Amino acid sequence: MNVLFLTMSAGVRRIEASGIYTDLMRKFRDEGHQVYVIHPCERRTGLPTALHCEQGVHILGVRTLNVTKTSVVEKGVGQLLLEPLFLRAMKKYFAHIPFDLILYSTPPITFNKVIKAAKKRNPKAVTYLLLKDIFPQNAVDLGMMSKTGLKGLLYKMFRRKERELYRISDFIGCMSPANVEYVLKHNPEVSASKVEIAPNSYDVPPKVENVGKEGYREIRAKYGLPLDLPIFIYGGNMGRPQGISHLVECMKAVKDRSDCHFVIVGDGTEFPKLEAFVNECHPKAVSLFRTLPKDDYDRLAQACDVGLIFLDYRFTIPNYPSRLLPYLMSSKPIIACTDPNCDTGSLAEQNGYGFYCPSNDVDAFVDTINRALAADIPQMGRNAFQFFLHNYTTDHTFSTIIKHLR
C-alpha cells in the first residue's frame, strides 16, 4: 500500500527520531507499506526543495516561507502558499504514484487541493484527517481573529476551508472524546460515522534503567534544585495558547513555599513574562530555564515528580495538549490547569493519574498543589504509564486508521 502523509512538522526529516508522526510513519513502513511524506522547509533553513529516502521512507521537503516563529503576516501568507507549493512538488516528485491512503494533520487546513489531486489518481484511496487542533476557532478564542469586521472576512475564508476539509475527509481522527463531540456539534453536516478517536501516540519507550534516589539527587544538584522536595515541572512551548500570564500568577502564589519546588523549562513568545517575574521577585521555590537539549530535559524531567499542563482559559475548543504524553510515558502524574472545555484534567482524575483545576483561578491552583502533595504520587505515576499503554501507543493509532483499508 502507498501512504502519503502531509504535515507541517519539519521533525519528520529525521524519521528514526521519536515523535508522534515519525513513530506512526515508521509503523506503516514496518508493516510493509511504502511511505511518502511531504513537509515544509522554511526559508530560514536555507534548504531547497529536495527529496531523499531515509530508512525506507520517502521524504520530500518543500521550500516555503517561514510558517512558525515569525510575524503574523509572514505566517499567514506562508500558510496560504503551502497548498500550491505542496501541490506542485507532489506532481513533480511523486508524479506516478497512486496513493491508497492519504493522511494529513492540522494545522494547517489548507491542503484541500493537494488531497483532491492525490485522490483523483486513485478514487478508491482513503482520506484521513488527523485533527490536532480546531482552526480558525482557536484563533478567535485568543483574540487573533474575529467573526465580524475585517478580521471576520479572514475567519469566514478559513472556516470555509475547514468545512471543505471535513467534507473531503473519509474519516476524521480526533484527540479525545470532547473533540469528537465538538466537531459533531459545530459541524452538523459531518456524519458521526466518520469521526473517531485517533489521538497523539508514541512507541512504547524502552525500559530506562532506574538511576535511583542518588542519581536523581545528582541531576537535581546539577540544576541547583532542592534534593529532597517534591518538584513540579512545566516543560514545553510558552506561547499565547498556554496562558502564560496565568502561569506567572500561579508561580507568584507559590514562590516562597518550602514544602515543594517548581521547574519551568522551555521557550516561546511569552517566555519574557516568566523571565521578568523571576528577575523581579527572585522566587525561592521556582527555577526557570530556557530550552534544554532533549536528553538533558528528559533526565531533568525524570528527576521531577509531577507534570504541569497550562492552557488559556478563553478556549472554547477542547484542546488536548501535546505535553501530556511525555509525562505519562515517564510515569508522571499531571495537574491540568486548563479551560473547562478541555477534558485532559477530567480524564486524569477519572483514571487516577492527575488533577484538574481551572486556568483562571489561582487559589484553585494552590489547592490542587496541596491535593497533589497529600496524594500517593508514585502510585499515580504508575497509573499514568498504564493509561498511556492502554490508550496512546502507536499501535492504537495505526490500528484505528488501518481498519478502514481492510
Tab-separated table of C-alpha atoms in Angstrom:
chain	number	residue	atom	x	y	z
A	1	MET	CA	0.000	0.000	0.000
A	2	ASN	CA	1.220	3.535	-0.808
A	3	VAL	CA	0.760	6.005	2.061
A	4	LEU	CA	1.007	9.785	1.603
A	5	PHE	CA	1.414	11.971	4.684
A	6	LEU	CA	1.109	15.775	4.506
A	7	THR	CA	2.383	17.639	7.547
A	8	MET	CA	3.646	20.974	8.839
A	9	SER	CA	6.146	19.206	11.094
A	10	ALA	CA	9.749	19.504	9.946
A	11	GLY	CA	10.650	16.895	12.558
A	12	VAL	CA	9.746	14.135	10.084
A	13	ARG	CA	13.063	14.778	8.305
A	14	ARG	CA	14.696	12.542	10.936
A	15	ILE	CA	12.432	9.540	10.546
A	16	GLU	CA	14.159	7.488	13.260
A	17	ALA	CA	13.695	10.217	15.875
A	18	SER	CA	10.914	9.833	18.421
A	19	GLY	CA	7.760	11.811	17.652
A	20	ILE	CA	4.026	11.442	17.150
A	21	TYR	CA	4.406	11.485	13.364
A	22	THR	CA	7.758	9.744	12.939
A	23	ASP	CA	6.660	6.861	15.181
A	24	LEU	CA	3.441	6.441	13.173
A	25	MET	CA	5.213	6.615	9.795
A	26	ARG	CA	7.747	4.008	10.914
A	27	LYS	CA	4.866	1.775	11.974
A	28	PHE	CA	3.363	1.937	8.476
A	29	ARG	CA	6.806	1.255	6.989
A	30	ASP	CA	7.479	-1.666	9.322
A	31	GLU	CA	4.106	-3.173	8.398
A	32	GLY	CA	5.325	-3.347	4.789
A	33	HIS	CA	3.801	-0.189	3.307
A	34	GLN	CA	5.517	2.399	1.103
A	35	VAL	CA	5.503	5.736	2.920
A	36	TYR	CA	5.769	9.164	1.253
A	37	VAL	CA	5.984	12.322	3.374
A	38	ILE	CA	5.739	15.976	2.324
A	39	HIS	CA	6.769	18.683	4.810
A	40	PRO	CA	7.821	22.349	4.662
A	41	CYS	CA	11.449	23.526	4.614
A	42	GLU	CA	11.071	27.044	5.957
A	43	ARG	CA	13.189	29.713	4.281
A	44	ARG	CA	15.180	30.292	7.460
A	45	THR	CA	16.737	26.837	6.997
A	46	GLY	CA	18.198	27.812	3.624
A	47	LEU	CA	17.281	24.377	2.282
A	48	PRO	CA	15.893	23.951	-1.231
A	49	THR	CA	13.017	21.675	-2.198
A	50	ALA	CA	14.513	18.183	-2.217
A	51	LEU	CA	13.541	14.510	-1.999
A	52	HIS	CA	15.505	11.947	-0.054
A	53	CYS	CA	14.895	8.436	1.213
A	54	GLU	CA	15.694	7.730	4.847
A	55	GLN	CA	15.372	4.236	6.293
A	56	GLY	CA	12.876	3.266	3.596
A	57	VAL	CA	10.672	6.374	3.915
A	58	HIS	CA	10.478	8.856	1.014
A	59	ILE	CA	10.686	12.369	2.473
A	60	LEU	CA	10.044	15.461	0.354
A	61	GLY	CA	10.953	18.809	1.898
A	62	VAL	CA	9.289	21.761	0.134
A	63	ARG	CA	10.853	25.206	0.415
A	64	THR	CA	8.306	27.624	1.891
A	65	LEU	CA	8.122	30.920	3.703
A	66	ASN	CA	8.572	30.772	7.452
A	67	VAL	CA	5.336	29.412	8.892
A	68	THR	CA	6.448	29.145	12.529
A	69	LYS	CA	8.177	31.571	14.904
A	70	THR	CA	7.718	34.521	12.564
A	71	SER	CA	5.497	37.577	12.080
A	72	VAL	CA	1.743	37.150	11.824
A	73	VAL	CA	1.868	38.464	8.250
A	74	GLU	CA	4.542	36.036	7.032
A	75	LYS	CA	2.909	33.156	8.879
A	76	GLY	CA	-0.473	33.917	7.322
A	77	VAL	CA	0.876	34.319	3.796
A	78	GLY	CA	3.093	31.268	4.252
A	79	GLN	CA	0.137	29.113	5.313
A	80	LEU	CA	-1.842	30.158	2.239
A	81	LEU	CA	1.113	29.393	-0.062
A	82	LEU	CA	1.638	25.919	1.398
A	83	GLU	CA	-1.115	24.444	-0.746
A	84	PRO	CA	0.181	25.451	-4.219
A	85	LEU	CA	3.792	24.712	-3.222
A	86	PHE	CA	2.936	21.234	-1.898
A	87	LEU	CA	0.745	20.545	-4.932
A	88	ARG	CA	3.466	21.478	-7.395
A	89	ALA	CA	6.077	19.430	-5.504
A	90	MET	CA	3.811	16.365	-5.285
A	91	LYS	CA	3.142	16.485	-9.029
A	92	LYS	CA	6.852	16.801	-9.783
A	93	TYR	CA	8.394	14.296	-7.366
A	94	PHE	CA	5.568	11.781	-6.807
A	95	ALA	CA	4.078	12.099	-10.288
A	96	HIS	CA	3.073	8.496	-10.999
A	97	ILE	CA	2.375	7.129	-7.519
A	98	PRO	CA	-1.224	6.030	-6.860
A	99	PHE	CA	-1.727	6.585	-3.140
A	100	ASP	CA	-4.011	4.194	-1.267
A	101	LEU	CA	-4.085	6.158	1.993
A	102	ILE	CA	-3.826	9.947	2.213
A	103	LEU	CA	-3.048	11.140	5.744
A	104	TYR	CA	-2.806	14.782	6.797
A	105	SER	CA	-2.752	16.636	10.086
A	106	THR	CA	-3.910	20.050	11.242
A	107	PRO	CA	-2.513	22.608	11.279
A	108	PRO	CA	-2.911	23.752	8.550
A	109	ILE	CA	-6.373	23.447	6.995
A	110	THR	CA	-5.134	24.475	3.547
A	111	PHE	CA	-4.224	21.140	1.938
A	112	ASN	CA	-7.583	20.610	0.238
A	113	LYS	CA	-6.339	20.832	-3.363
A	114	VAL	CA	-3.376	18.566	-2.604
A	115	ILE	CA	-5.695	15.955	-1.081
A	116	LYS	CA	-8.106	16.159	-4.010
A	117	ALA	CA	-5.269	15.816	-6.546
A	118	ALA	CA	-3.917	12.744	-4.758
A	119	LYS	CA	-7.413	11.250	-4.506
A	120	LYS	CA	-8.012	11.870	-8.228
A	121	ARG	CA	-5.151	9.494	-9.077
A	122	ASN	CA	-6.821	6.729	-7.119
A	123	PRO	CA	-10.537	7.355	-6.405
A	124	LYS	CA	-10.533	4.347	-4.067
A	125	ALA	CA	-7.928	5.950	-1.797
A	126	VAL	CA	-8.937	6.598	1.825
A	127	THR	CA	-8.514	10.186	3.033
A	128	TYR	CA	-7.872	10.511	6.769
A	129	LEU	CA	-7.598	13.723	8.770
A	130	LEU	CA	-5.594	13.693	11.997
A	131	LEU	CA	-7.310	16.608	13.722
A	132	LYS	CA	-4.769	18.083	16.142
A	133	ASP	CA	-6.346	21.498	16.613
A	134	ILE	CA	-9.530	23.237	15.564
A	135	PHE	CA	-8.805	26.298	13.464
A	136	PRO	CA	-9.948	29.047	12.961
A	137	GLN	CA	-11.995	28.907	16.190
A	138	ASN	CA	-8.845	28.641	18.326
A	139	ALA	CA	-7.615	31.923	16.800
A	140	VAL	CA	-10.970	33.549	17.599
A	141	ASP	CA	-10.763	32.331	21.202
A	142	LEU	CA	-7.385	34.016	21.671
A	143	GLY	CA	-8.471	37.277	20.047
A	144	MET	CA	-6.240	36.795	16.996
A	145	MET	CA	-9.269	36.668	14.704
A	146	SER	CA	-12.902	37.701	14.952
A	147	LYS	CA	-16.141	36.641	13.311
A	148	THR	CA	-17.097	40.191	12.373
A	149	GLY	CA	-15.489	43.166	10.691
A	150	LEU	CA	-12.361	42.985	8.513
A	151	LYS	CA	-10.938	40.092	10.520
A	152	GLY	CA	-14.273	38.382	10.055
A	153	LEU	CA	-13.610	38.071	6.326
A	154	LEU	CA	-10.446	36.131	7.104
A	155	TYR	CA	-12.343	33.953	9.571
A	156	LYS	CA	-15.058	33.164	7.021
A	157	MET	CA	-12.460	32.199	4.405
A	158	PHE	CA	-10.684	29.824	6.773
A	159	ARG	CA	-13.988	28.457	8.080
A	160	ARG	CA	-14.991	27.541	4.508
A	161	LYS	CA	-11.657	25.740	4.097
A	162	GLU	CA	-12.175	23.926	7.402
A	163	ARG	CA	-15.634	22.707	6.364
A	164	GLU	CA	-14.319	21.626	2.974
A	165	LEU	CA	-11.501	19.717	4.662
A	166	TYR	CA	-14.025	17.846	6.795
A	167	ARG	CA	-16.169	17.166	3.718
A	168	ILE	CA	-13.377	15.603	1.626
A	169	SER	CA	-12.077	13.519	4.539
A	170	ASP	CA	-13.410	9.978	4.621
A	171	PHE	CA	-12.510	9.811	8.296
A	172	ILE	CA	-11.568	12.313	10.994
A	173	GLY	CA	-9.390	11.155	13.871
A	174	CYS	CA	-9.818	13.349	16.959
A	175	MET	CA	-7.695	13.723	20.066
A	176	SER	CA	-10.289	12.968	22.747
A	177	PRO	CA	-13.998	12.325	23.366
A	178	ALA	CA	-14.579	16.065	23.868
A	179	ASN	CA	-13.013	16.729	20.448
A	180	VAL	CA	-15.383	14.276	18.776
A	181	GLU	CA	-18.361	15.896	20.493
A	182	TYR	CA	-17.220	19.394	19.484
A	183	VAL	CA	-16.709	18.540	15.805
A	184	LEU	CA	-20.132	16.949	15.515
A	185	LYS	CA	-21.928	19.700	17.435
A	186	HIS	CA	-20.442	22.560	15.420
A	187	ASN	CA	-20.465	20.801	12.054
A	188	PRO	CA	-23.875	19.091	11.799
A	189	GLU	CA	-23.219	18.240	8.141
A	190	VAL	CA	-20.446	15.840	9.257
A	191	SER	CA	-21.621	12.258	9.717
A	192	ALA	CA	-20.921	10.770	13.138
A	193	SER	CA	-19.813	7.554	11.417
A	194	LYS	CA	-16.675	9.242	10.060
A	195	VAL	CA	-15.478	10.807	13.334
A	196	GLU	CA	-13.483	8.761	15.841
A	197	ILE	CA	-10.687	8.999	18.412
A	198	ALA	CA	-7.153	8.709	16.978
A	199	PRO	CA	-5.011	10.683	19.411
A	200	ASN	CA	-1.339	11.548	19.554
A	201	SER	CA	0.670	8.411	20.159
A	202	TYR	CA	4.214	7.176	20.661
A	203	ASP	CA	6.066	3.904	20.521
A	204	VAL	CA	6.308	2.236	23.922
A	205	PRO	CA	9.565	3.618	25.332
A	206	PRO	CA	12.382	1.187	26.086
A	207	LYS	CA	12.853	0.431	29.742
A	208	VAL	CA	15.151	3.025	31.251
A	209	GLU	CA	17.453	1.876	33.999
A	210	ASN	CA	16.310	3.383	37.257
A	211	VAL	CA	19.078	5.712	38.393
A	212	GLY	CA	17.762	5.553	41.936
A	213	LYS	CA	17.480	8.218	44.565
A	214	GLU	CA	21.151	9.146	44.442
A	215	GLY	CA	21.007	9.519	40.660
A	216	TYR	CA	18.039	11.864	40.916
A	217	ARG	CA	19.826	13.870	43.616
A	218	GLU	CA	22.782	14.224	41.252
A	219	ILE	CA	20.577	15.540	38.447
A	220	ARG	CA	18.825	17.943	40.786
A	221	ALA	CA	22.136	19.194	42.158
A	222	LYS	CA	23.316	19.918	38.605
A	223	TYR	CA	20.465	22.414	38.190
A	224	GLY	CA	20.572	23.819	41.698
A	225	LEU	CA	17.266	22.239	42.694
A	226	PRO	CA	16.267	21.059	46.198
A	227	LEU	CA	17.330	17.457	46.690
A	228	ASP	CA	14.509	16.124	48.843
A	229	LEU	CA	11.374	18.112	47.992
A	230	PRO	CA	8.613	17.156	45.538
A	231	ILE	CA	9.200	19.000	42.264
A	232	PHE	CA	6.508	20.083	39.792
A	233	ILE	CA	7.742	20.601	36.231
A	234	TYR	CA	6.333	22.539	33.282
A	235	GLY	CA	8.173	21.891	30.039
A	236	GLY	CA	7.395	22.988	26.520
A	237	ASN	CA	6.201	25.904	24.454
A	238	MET	CA	5.384	29.197	26.125
A	239	GLY	CA	3.030	30.962	23.733
A	240	ARG	CA	-0.399	32.536	23.917
A	241	PRO	CA	-2.306	29.216	23.882
A	242	GLN	CA	-0.554	28.159	27.096
A	243	GLY	CA	-1.948	31.049	29.124
A	244	ILE	CA	1.466	32.084	30.442
A	245	SER	CA	0.084	35.161	32.217
A	246	HIS	CA	-1.920	32.831	34.457
A	247	LEU	CA	1.117	30.593	34.944
A	248	VAL	CA	3.032	33.653	36.182
A	249	GLU	CA	0.252	34.487	38.659
A	250	CYS	CA	0.265	30.898	39.912
A	251	MET	CA	4.027	30.995	40.387
A	252	LYS	CA	3.701	34.245	42.333
A	253	ALA	CA	1.310	32.452	44.691
A	254	VAL	CA	3.740	29.582	45.382
A	255	LYS	CA	7.075	31.392	45.024
A	256	ASP	CA	8.053	31.172	48.690
A	257	ARG	CA	6.820	27.682	49.547
A	258	SER	CA	9.203	25.473	51.467
A	259	ASP	CA	7.401	22.144	51.006
A	260	CYS	CA	7.833	21.802	47.217
A	261	HIS	CA	9.554	23.334	44.195
A	262	PHE	CA	8.598	24.322	40.637
A	263	VAL	CA	10.717	23.986	37.498
A	264	ILE	CA	9.813	25.705	34.227
A	265	VAL	CA	11.722	24.788	31.061
A	266	GLY	CA	11.063	25.997	27.539
A	267	ASP	CA	10.810	28.972	25.244
A	268	GLY	CA	8.322	30.905	23.158
A	269	THR	CA	6.822	34.315	22.605
A	270	GLU	CA	5.617	34.572	26.226
A	271	PHE	CA	8.895	33.481	27.854
A	272	PRO	CA	9.863	37.109	28.670
A	273	LYS	CA	6.882	37.304	31.062
A	274	LEU	CA	8.306	34.460	33.132
A	275	GLU	CA	11.793	35.909	32.901
A	276	ALA	CA	10.555	39.284	34.154
A	277	PHE	CA	8.752	37.602	37.072
A	278	VAL	CA	11.888	35.700	38.132
A	279	ASN	CA	14.129	38.775	37.826
A	280	GLU	CA	11.709	40.923	39.800
A	281	CYS	CA	10.560	38.526	42.521
A	282	HIS	CA	13.586	36.212	42.953
A	283	PRO	CA	11.307	33.294	43.886
A	284	LYS	CA	12.821	30.719	46.226
A	285	ALA	CA	10.527	27.910	45.061
A	286	VAL	CA	10.675	28.495	41.293
A	287	SER	CA	13.501	27.745	38.842
A	288	LEU	CA	13.353	28.888	35.212
A	289	PHE	CA	15.447	27.517	32.330
A	290	ARG	CA	15.384	28.227	28.624
A	291	THR	CA	15.039	25.219	26.328
A	292	LEU	CA	17.465	22.422	27.182
A	293	PRO	CA	18.828	19.760	24.797
A	294	LYS	CA	16.289	16.923	24.633
A	295	ASP	CA	18.446	14.399	26.504
A	296	ASP	CA	19.150	16.895	29.279
A	297	TYR	CA	15.473	17.818	29.557
A	298	ASP	CA	14.437	14.163	29.673
A	299	ARG	CA	16.875	13.482	32.512
A	300	LEU	CA	15.670	16.547	34.404
A	301	ALA	CA	12.031	15.550	33.935
A	302	GLN	CA	12.795	12.059	35.258
A	303	ALA	CA	14.147	13.648	38.434
A	304	CYS	CA	10.892	15.573	38.989
A	305	ASP	CA	7.634	14.278	40.413
A	306	VAL	CA	4.557	15.863	38.786
A	307	GLY	CA	3.975	17.346	35.318
A	308	LEU	CA	2.135	20.626	34.833
A	309	ILE	CA	-0.088	21.494	31.850
A	310	PHE	CA	-1.377	25.014	31.212
A	311	LEU	CA	-3.893	26.235	28.621
A	312	ASP	CA	-5.549	29.626	28.205
A	313	TYR	CA	-8.963	29.798	29.882
A	314	ARG	CA	-10.545	31.560	26.896
A	315	PHE	CA	-10.526	28.443	24.732
A	316	THR	CA	-13.964	27.232	23.738
A	317	ILE	CA	-12.471	24.319	21.805
A	318	PRO	CA	-11.342	21.205	23.685
A	319	ASN	CA	-7.575	21.227	23.126
A	320	TYR	CA	-5.599	18.137	24.019
A	321	PRO	CA	-2.063	19.298	24.875
A	322	SER	CA	0.903	17.510	23.296
A	323	ARG	CA	2.824	17.856	26.561
A	324	LEU	CA	0.592	15.211	28.183
A	325	LEU	CA	2.078	12.069	26.629
A	326	PRO	CA	5.736	12.609	27.624
A	327	TYR	CA	4.563	12.996	31.218
A	328	LEU	CA	2.549	9.767	31.082
A	329	MET	CA	5.386	7.906	29.348
A	330	SER	CA	7.759	8.872	32.151
A	331	SER	CA	5.259	7.778	34.832
A	332	LYS	CA	4.464	11.292	35.981
A	333	PRO	CA	1.027	12.258	37.288
A	334	ILE	CA	-0.245	15.582	35.989
A	335	ILE	CA	-2.007	18.743	37.031
A	336	ALA	CA	-4.055	20.076	34.102
A	337	CYS	CA	-4.691	23.782	34.557
A	338	THR	CA	-6.980	24.435	31.599
A	339	ASP	CA	-10.250	25.826	30.312
A	340	PRO	CA	-13.370	23.812	31.271
A	341	ASN	CA	-13.894	22.581	27.691
A	342	CYS	CA	-10.631	20.621	27.714
A	343	ASP	CA	-11.121	17.073	29.018
A	344	THR	CA	-7.445	16.405	29.825
A	345	GLY	CA	-7.964	17.076	33.519
A	346	SER	CA	-11.240	15.201	33.868
A	347	LEU	CA	-9.744	12.120	32.166
A	348	ALA	CA	-6.754	12.324	34.525
A	349	GLU	CA	-8.981	12.463	37.593
A	350	GLN	CA	-11.268	9.678	36.358
A	351	ASN	CA	-8.291	7.391	35.758
A	352	GLY	CA	-6.259	8.231	38.837
A	353	TYR	CA	-3.240	9.895	37.249
A	354	GLY	CA	-3.816	13.563	37.896
A	355	PHE	CA	-5.871	16.578	38.855
A	356	TYR	CA	-7.830	19.338	37.121
A	357	CYS	CA	-8.064	22.993	38.049
A	358	PRO	CA	-9.475	25.905	36.019
A	359	SER	CA	-6.892	28.188	34.444
A	360	ASN	CA	-8.486	31.383	35.743
A	361	ASP	CA	-8.324	30.655	39.468
A	362	VAL	CA	-5.015	30.999	41.307
A	363	ASP	CA	-6.490	29.827	44.622
A	364	ALA	CA	-7.717	26.649	42.926
A	365	PHE	CA	-4.201	26.041	41.627
A	366	VAL	CA	-2.753	26.366	45.124
A	367	ASP	CA	-5.417	23.985	46.479
A	368	THR	CA	-4.606	21.497	43.715
A	369	ILE	CA	-0.907	21.614	44.589
A	370	ASN	CA	-1.871	20.801	48.167
A	371	ARG	CA	-4.035	17.890	46.976
A	372	ALA	CA	-1.151	16.520	44.939
A	373	LEU	CA	1.275	16.754	47.853
A	374	ALA	CA	-1.161	14.775	50.008
A	375	ALA	CA	-1.653	12.078	47.339
A	376	ASP	CA	0.277	8.899	46.592
A	377	ILE	CA	2.386	10.378	43.785
A	378	PRO	CA	4.310	7.169	42.906
A	379	GLN	CA	1.057	5.200	42.511
A	380	MET	CA	-0.475	7.955	40.399
A	381	GLY	CA	2.654	7.835	38.236
A	382	ARG	CA	2.177	4.108	37.701
A	383	ASN	CA	-1.456	4.795	36.767
A	384	ALA	CA	-0.240	7.391	34.257
A	385	PHE	CA	2.036	4.922	32.483
A	386	GLN	CA	-0.669	2.265	32.371
A	387	PHE	CA	-3.099	4.754	30.848
A	388	PHE	CA	-0.518	5.516	28.164
A	389	LEU	CA	-0.075	1.804	27.421
A	390	HIS	CA	-3.825	1.259	27.115
A	391	ASN	CA	-4.639	4.344	25.025
A	392	TYR	CA	-1.756	6.204	23.439
A	393	THR	CA	0.689	3.811	21.788
A	394	THR	CA	1.470	3.894	18.066
A	395	ASP	CA	-0.200	0.501	17.710
A	396	HIS	CA	-3.515	2.030	18.829
A	397	THR	CA	-3.440	4.832	16.264
A	398	PHE	CA	-2.196	2.563	13.469
A	399	SER	CA	-4.948	0.022	14.142
A	400	THR	CA	-7.605	2.747	14.199
A	401	ILE	CA	-6.539	4.000	10.772
A	402	ILE	CA	-5.698	0.726	9.029
A	403	LYS	CA	-9.041	-0.915	9.840
A	404	HIS	CA	-10.618	1.341	7.225
A	405	LEU	CA	-8.458	-0.201	4.488
A	406	ARG	CA	-9.083	-3.860	5.267
